[in-house]
mmCIF file of C-alpha atoms in Angstrom:
data_model
loop_
_atom_site.group_PDB
_atom_site.id
_atom_site.type_symbol
_atom_site.label_atom_id
_atom_site.label_comp_id
_atom_site.label_asym_id
_atom_site.label_seq_id
_atom_site.Cartn_x
_atom_site.Cartn_y
_atom_site.Cartn_z
ATOM 1 C CA UNK P 14 -27.904 18.607 1.170
ATOM 2 C CA UNK P 15 -25.602 21.599 0.478
ATOM 3 C CA UNK P 16 -26.089 23.318 -2.894
ATOM 4 C CA UNK P 17 -23.487 22.104 -5.311
ATOM 5 C CA UNK P 18 -21.963 25.551 -5.778
ATOM 6 C CA UNK P 19 -21.110 25.533 -2.037
ATOM 7 C CA UNK P 20 -19.620 22.048 -2.247
ATOM 8 C CA UNK P 21 -17.526 23.093 -5.227
ATOM 9 C CA UNK P 22 -16.328 26.234 -3.508
ATOM 10 C CA UNK P 23 -15.400 24.422 -0.310
ATOM 11 C CA UNK P 24 -13.597 21.594 -2.170
ATOM 12 C CA UNK P 25 -11.778 23.877 -4.501
ATOM 13 C CA UNK P 26 -10.548 26.217 -1.756
ATOM 14 C CA UNK P 27 -9.151 23.279 0.244
ATOM 15 C CA UNK P 28 -7.536 21.561 -2.697
ATOM 16 C CA UNK P 29 -5.971 24.754 -3.981
ATOM 17 C CA UNK P 30 -4.628 25.553 -0.544
ATOM 18 C CA UNK P 31 -3.250 22.041 -0.150
ATOM 19 C CA UNK P 32 -5.586 21.400 2.816
ATOM 20 C CA UNK P 33 -7.461 18.221 3.608
ATOM 21 C CA UNK P 34 -11.091 17.862 4.357
ATOM 22 C CA UNK P 35 -11.933 16.595 7.843
ATOM 23 C CA UNK P 36 -9.778 13.533 8.719
ATOM 24 C CA UNK P 37 -10.665 10.312 7.009
ATOM 25 C CA UNK P 38 -13.505 11.908 5.019
ATOM 26 C CA UNK P 39 -14.535 9.800 2.035
ATOM 27 C CA UNK P 40 -16.828 10.394 -0.868
ATOM 28 C CA UNK P 41 -20.471 9.798 0.061
ATOM 29 C CA UNK P 42 -20.783 7.285 -2.760
ATOM 30 C CA UNK P 43 -18.331 5.234 -4.874
ATOM 31 C CA UNK P 44 -16.793 7.517 -7.446
ATOM 32 C CA UNK P 45 -18.612 5.761 -10.302
ATOM 33 C CA UNK P 46 -21.933 6.857 -8.809
ATOM 34 C CA UNK P 47 -21.777 10.575 -9.191
ATOM 35 C CA UNK P 48 -23.423 12.578 -6.429
ATOM 36 C CA UNK P 49 -22.808 16.305 -5.834
ATOM 37 C CA UNK P 50 -19.732 15.892 -3.697
ATOM 38 C CA UNK P 51 -18.047 13.430 -6.119
ATOM 39 C CA UNK P 52 -18.822 15.705 -9.066
ATOM 40 C CA UNK P 53 -17.351 18.633 -7.148
ATOM 41 C CA UNK P 54 -14.123 16.730 -6.403
ATOM 42 C CA UNK P 55 -13.670 15.592 -10.027
ATOM 43 C CA UNK P 56 -14.427 19.130 -11.298
ATOM 44 C CA UNK P 57 -11.847 20.588 -8.990
ATOM 45 C CA UNK P 58 -9.228 17.960 -9.929
ATOM 46 C CA UNK P 59 -9.618 19.066 -13.508
ATOM 47 C CA UNK P 60 -9.388 22.753 -12.573
ATOM 48 C CA UNK P 61 -6.132 21.934 -10.772
ATOM 49 C CA UNK P 62 -4.828 20.028 -13.744
ATOM 50 C CA UNK P 63 -5.675 22.945 -16.083
ATOM 51 C CA UNK P 64 -3.789 25.325 -13.791
ATOM 52 C CA UNK P 65 -0.742 23.069 -13.464
ATOM 53 C CA UNK P 66 -0.354 21.915 -17.070
ATOM 54 C CA UNK P 67 -0.281 24.728 -19.703
ATOM 55 C CA UNK P 68 -0.676 22.238 -22.602
ATOM 56 C CA UNK P 69 -3.763 20.574 -21.179
ATOM 57 C CA UNK P 70 -5.760 21.265 -24.358
ATOM 58 C CA UNK P 71 -3.653 18.727 -26.173
ATOM 59 C CA UNK P 72 -5.584 16.109 -24.100
ATOM 60 C CA UNK P 73 -8.960 17.865 -23.945
ATOM 61 C CA UNK P 74 -9.315 20.251 -26.888
ATOM 62 C CA UNK P 75 -13.030 21.212 -26.274
ATOM 63 C CA UNK P 76 -15.846 21.012 -23.773
ATOM 64 C CA UNK P 77 -17.104 17.722 -25.158
ATOM 65 C CA UNK P 78 -13.713 16.051 -24.755
ATOM 66 C CA UNK P 79 -13.434 17.526 -21.249
ATOM 67 C CA UNK P 80 -16.811 16.146 -20.201
ATOM 68 C CA UNK P 81 -15.944 12.695 -21.582
ATOM 69 C CA UNK P 82 -12.615 12.805 -19.727
ATOM 70 C CA UNK P 83 -14.307 13.635 -16.447
ATOM 71 C CA UNK P 84 -16.622 10.625 -16.776
ATOM 72 C CA UNK P 85 -13.698 8.390 -17.705
ATOM 73 C CA UNK P 86 -11.580 9.624 -14.828
ATOM 74 C CA UNK P 87 -14.424 9.157 -12.355
ATOM 75 C CA UNK P 88 -14.677 5.500 -13.380
ATOM 76 C CA UNK P 89 -10.898 5.093 -13.429
ATOM 77 C CA UNK P 90 -10.536 6.478 -9.915
ATOM 78 C CA UNK P 91 -13.299 4.247 -8.671
ATOM 79 C CA UNK P 92 -11.814 1.123 -10.232
ATOM 80 C CA UNK P 93 -8.423 1.955 -8.699
ATOM 81 C CA UNK P 94 -9.736 2.357 -5.199
ATOM 82 C CA UNK P 95 -9.108 6.089 -4.942
ATOM 83 C CA UNK P 96 -11.688 7.064 -2.286
ATOM 84 C CA UNK P 97 -10.422 9.960 -0.212
ATOM 85 C CA UNK P 98 -9.508 13.558 -0.554
ATOM 86 C CA UNK P 99 -6.126 12.703 0.993
ATOM 87 C CA UNK P 100 -5.347 10.365 -1.906
ATOM 88 C CA UNK P 101 -6.349 12.952 -4.452
ATOM 89 C CA UNK P 102 -4.025 15.460 -2.748
ATOM 90 C CA UNK P 103 -1.098 13.091 -3.192
ATOM 91 C CA UNK P 104 -1.921 12.996 -6.898
ATOM 92 C CA UNK P 105 -2.202 16.738 -7.288
ATOM 93 C CA UNK P 106 1.076 17.283 -5.413
ATOM 94 C CA UNK P 107 2.875 14.852 -7.713
ATOM 95 C CA UNK P 108 1.365 16.744 -10.705
ATOM 96 C CA UNK P 109 3.014 19.949 -9.403
ATOM 97 C CA UNK P 110 6.338 18.140 -9.039
ATOM 98 C CA UNK P 111 6.275 16.496 -12.469
ATOM 99 C CA UNK P 112 7.583 19.509 -14.369
ATOM 100 C CA UNK P 113 5.623 18.497 -17.431
ATOM 101 C CA UNK P 114 3.515 20.845 -19.570
ATOM 102 C CA UNK P 115 1.146 18.055 -20.520
ATOM 103 C CA UNK P 116 -1.644 16.665 -18.375
ATOM 104 C CA UNK P 117 -1.238 13.063 -17.152
ATOM 105 C CA UNK P 118 -3.311 10.093 -18.243
ATOM 106 C CA UNK P 119 -5.770 8.656 -15.701
ATOM 107 C CA UNK P 120 -3.348 5.713 -15.179
ATOM 108 C CA UNK P 121 -0.475 8.117 -14.338
ATOM 109 C CA UNK P 122 -2.641 10.199 -11.996
ATOM 110 C CA UNK P 123 -3.828 7.054 -10.162
ATOM 111 C CA UNK P 124 -0.244 6.042 -9.677
ATOM 112 C CA UNK P 125 0.532 9.470 -8.269
ATOM 113 C CA UNK P 126 -2.434 9.169 -5.875
ATOM 114 C CA UNK P 127 -0.770 6.158 -4.240
ATOM 115 C CA UNK P 128 2.054 7.489 -2.038
ATOM 116 C CA UNK P 129 5.354 5.689 -1.645
ATOM 117 C CA UNK P 130 6.514 4.425 1.722
ATOM 118 C CA UNK P 131 8.912 7.370 2.010
ATOM 119 C CA UNK P 132 6.062 9.875 1.378
ATOM 120 C CA UNK P 133 4.255 8.351 4.370
ATOM 121 C CA UNK P 134 7.349 8.493 6.544
ATOM 122 C CA UNK P 135 8.081 4.702 6.366
ATOM 123 C CA UNK P 136 11.152 2.805 5.234
ATOM 124 C CA UNK P 137 11.194 1.796 1.600
ATOM 125 C CA UNK P 138 10.096 -1.751 0.735
ATOM 126 C CA UNK P 139 13.550 -3.346 0.259
ATOM 127 C CA UNK P 140 14.811 -2.015 3.582
ATOM 128 C CA UNK P 141 11.579 -3.207 5.254
ATOM 129 C CA UNK P 142 12.077 -6.648 3.816
ATOM 130 C CA UNK P 143 15.589 -6.834 5.128
ATOM 131 C CA UNK P 144 14.360 -5.816 8.580
ATOM 132 C CA UNK P 145 11.667 -8.520 8.497
ATOM 133 C CA UNK P 146 14.294 -11.178 7.778
ATOM 134 C CA UNK P 147 16.472 -9.909 10.551
ATOM 135 C CA UNK P 148 13.698 -9.592 13.122
ATOM 136 C CA UNK P 149 11.787 -12.800 12.573
ATOM 137 C CA UNK P 150 13.963 -14.781 15.021
ATOM 138 C CA UNK P 151 12.711 -12.600 17.880
ATOM 139 C CA UNK P 152 9.825 -10.413 16.658
ATOM 140 C CA UNK P 153 8.679 -9.523 20.155
ATOM 141 C CA UNK P 154 12.129 -8.342 21.194
ATOM 142 C CA UNK P 155 12.936 -6.442 18.026
ATOM 143 C CA UNK P 156 12.655 -2.675 17.880
ATOM 144 C CA UNK P 157 10.617 -2.282 14.696
ATOM 145 C CA UNK P 158 11.154 0.814 12.549
ATOM 146 C CA UNK P 159 7.346 1.019 12.038
ATOM 147 C CA UNK P 160 4.311 -1.029 12.976
ATOM 148 C CA UNK P 161 3.566 -1.550 9.265
ATOM 149 C CA UNK P 162 6.838 -3.480 8.839
ATOM 150 C CA UNK P 163 6.002 -5.749 11.780
ATOM 151 C CA UNK P 164 2.488 -6.338 10.548
ATOM 152 C CA UNK P 165 3.687 -7.148 7.011
ATOM 153 C CA UNK P 166 6.185 -9.686 8.422
ATOM 154 C CA UNK P 167 3.435 -11.153 10.585
ATOM 155 C CA UNK P 168 1.137 -11.480 7.532
ATOM 156 C CA UNK P 169 3.856 -13.508 5.774
ATOM 157 C CA UNK P 170 4.460 -15.430 8.982
ATOM 158 C CA UNK P 171 7.445 -15.281 11.373
ATOM 159 C CA UNK P 172 7.734 -19.065 11.315
ATOM 160 C CA UNK P 173 7.772 -19.058 7.525
ATOM 161 C CA UNK P 174 10.474 -16.395 7.476
ATOM 162 C CA UNK P 175 12.545 -18.273 9.997
ATOM 163 C CA UNK P 176 12.249 -21.466 8.084
ATOM 164 C CA UNK P 177 12.539 -19.964 4.645
ATOM 165 C CA UNK P 178 9.345 -21.745 3.573
ATOM 166 C CA UNK P 179 8.837 -21.576 -0.187
ATOM 167 C CA UNK P 180 12.162 -19.882 -0.877
ATOM 168 C CA UNK P 181 13.378 -16.290 -0.736
ATOM 169 C CA UNK P 182 11.591 -15.145 -3.909
ATOM 170 C CA UNK P 183 8.197 -16.344 -2.742
ATOM 171 C CA UNK P 184 8.638 -14.869 0.708
ATOM 172 C CA UNK P 185 9.879 -11.589 -0.726
ATOM 173 C CA UNK P 186 6.875 -11.349 -3.035
ATOM 174 C CA UNK P 187 4.391 -12.106 -0.245
ATOM 175 C CA UNK P 188 6.051 -9.540 1.985
ATOM 176 C CA UNK P 189 5.901 -6.895 -0.795
ATOM 177 C CA UNK P 190 2.186 -7.532 -1.313
ATOM 178 C CA UNK P 191 1.495 -7.304 2.393
ATOM 179 C CA UNK P 192 3.501 -4.134 2.790
ATOM 180 C CA UNK P 193 1.704 -2.484 -0.139
ATOM 181 C CA UNK P 194 -1.711 -3.355 1.348
ATOM 182 C CA UNK P 195 -0.686 -1.733 4.663
ATOM 183 C CA UNK P 196 0.660 1.388 2.926
ATOM 184 C CA UNK P 197 -2.673 1.648 1.100
ATOM 185 C CA UNK P 198 -4.491 1.579 4.424
ATOM 186 C CA UNK P 199 -2.268 4.312 5.795
ATOM 187 C CA UNK P 200 -2.768 6.443 2.641
ATOM 188 C CA UNK P 201 -6.525 6.170 3.091
ATOM 189 C CA UNK P 202 -6.274 7.186 6.732
ATOM 190 C CA UNK P 203 -7.363 3.754 7.947
ATOM 191 C CA UNK P 204 -6.161 1.968 11.098
ATOM 192 C CA UNK P 205 -3.656 -0.780 10.317
ATOM 193 C CA UNK P 206 -5.519 -3.309 12.436
ATOM 194 C CA UNK P 207 -4.221 -6.730 13.434
ATOM 195 C CA UNK P 208 -3.336 -9.141 10.686
ATOM 196 C CA UNK P 209 -4.000 -12.845 10.718
ATOM 197 C CA UNK P 210 -1.069 -14.623 12.259
ATOM 198 C CA UNK P 211 0.618 -17.226 10.110
ATOM 199 C CA UNK P 212 -1.032 -20.170 11.914
ATOM 200 C CA UNK P 213 -4.438 -18.630 11.238
ATOM 201 C CA UNK P 214 -3.788 -18.775 7.502
ATOM 202 C CA UNK P 215 -3.914 -22.529 7.567
ATOM 203 C CA UNK P 216 -7.680 -22.547 6.836
ATOM 204 C CA UNK P 217 -6.954 -20.741 3.578
ATOM 205 C CA UNK P 218 -3.991 -22.898 2.541
ATOM 206 C CA UNK P 219 -4.259 -25.526 -0.065
ATOM 207 C CA UNK P 220 -4.291 -29.059 1.298
ATOM 208 C CA UNK P 221 -0.908 -29.808 -0.161
ATOM 209 C CA UNK P 222 0.626 -26.769 1.537
ATOM 210 C CA UNK P 223 -0.872 -27.732 4.870
ATOM 211 C CA UNK P 224 0.433 -31.248 4.563
ATOM 212 C CA UNK P 225 3.902 -29.912 3.668
ATOM 213 C CA UNK P 226 3.954 -27.669 6.683
ATOM 214 C CA UNK P 227 2.759 -30.442 8.965
ATOM 215 C CA UNK P 228 5.627 -32.581 7.701
ATOM 216 C CA UNK P 229 8.115 -29.785 8.304
ATOM 217 C CA UNK P 230 6.854 -29.328 11.865
ATOM 218 C CA UNK P 231 7.112 -33.054 12.497
ATOM 219 C CA UNK P 232 10.687 -33.023 11.193
ATOM 220 C CA UNK P 233 11.584 -30.097 13.421
ATOM 221 C CA UNK P 234 10.196 -31.958 16.383
ATOM 222 C CA UNK P 235 12.260 -35.038 15.618
ATOM 223 C CA UNK P 236 15.341 -32.896 15.207
ATOM 224 C CA UNK P 237 14.641 -31.223 18.505
ATOM 225 C CA UNK P 238 14.442 -34.539 20.321
ATOM 226 C CA UNK P 239 17.735 -35.580 18.643
ATOM 227 C CA UNK P 240 19.471 -32.381 19.767
ATOM 228 C CA UNK P 241 19.546 -30.942 16.219
ATOM 229 C CA UNK P 242 16.972 -28.205 16.622
ATOM 230 C CA UNK P 243 19.227 -25.590 15.008
ATOM 231 C CA UNK P 244 19.364 -27.476 11.747
ATOM 232 C CA UNK P 245 16.098 -25.968 10.581
ATOM 233 C CA UNK P 246 17.536 -22.440 10.749
ATOM 234 C CA UNK P 247 19.698 -23.051 7.698
ATOM 235 C CA UNK P 248 17.104 -21.624 5.309
ATOM 236 C CA UNK P 249 16.959 -18.377 7.268
ATOM 237 C CA UNK P 250 20.721 -18.225 7.397
ATOM 238 C CA UNK P 251 20.717 -18.487 3.626
ATOM 239 C CA UNK P 252 18.174 -15.645 3.435
ATOM 240 C CA UNK P 253 20.430 -13.481 5.666
ATOM 241 C CA UNK P 254 23.473 -14.330 3.639
ATOM 242 C CA UNK P 255 21.678 -13.581 0.345
ATOM 243 C CA UNK P 256 20.786 -10.118 1.710
ATOM 244 C CA UNK P 257 24.341 -9.562 2.958
ATOM 245 C CA UNK P 258 23.156 -9.348 6.562
ATOM 246 C CA UNK P 259 25.539 -10.572 9.270
ATOM 247 C CA UNK P 260 23.923 -12.530 12.040
ATOM 248 C CA UNK P 261 23.932 -10.841 15.442
ATOM 249 C CA UNK P 262 23.613 -12.298 18.876
ATOM 250 C CA UNK P 263 19.807 -12.424 18.665
ATOM 251 C CA UNK P 264 20.170 -14.493 15.455
ATOM 252 C CA UNK P 265 22.370 -17.185 16.907
#
């Protein structure tokens, strides 16, 4: 194992220069279990905070307060799922942009460690949601703005989006949660992977929900046989109208 002074020097140099450690590198243990590398990262975070915020002594007036804060921040970062140098870099960069003289709380720093969609080069959540509603009629033929948008829509379920199952508010909330999870993976340098398709979620559904969906499927089949298959698209049409989206040829 490298001497801690070497780990500190390496980490500090890279953080100060705005550089990342080797791609995808994570701490060797959870942040709550302090090994040399984790201690070095937390030490260098505080050195950066002291350099950025001239009034940092308002938060940590002496060495004892500083030591207590480091332990508290280590636990806070662990509990919030902050695991990589890349995430810490997002937080440090937001500190530089804050313009404040006072050091942030652990809660504020954690929020700054979680990049927005725009910071990752993706469309913001509301625009992604609108795209999901538009694209769900023909997801394979749609030119998605980013794979994360498609995967978030798939996690909600293209069928559910087309049918408006549960209502717009429920679908919007589920999409937002799915999109946030995918953004978190990207922020941690993880592969997006393949989500469970909507039909595969049935094993996790409540019995009442499965029964409701089975009834809807049976209704759609009866409507199809009666030549009324388009009737079930009314809920999606309402979603589009609610978002102010005009239906194109692919939505007909």
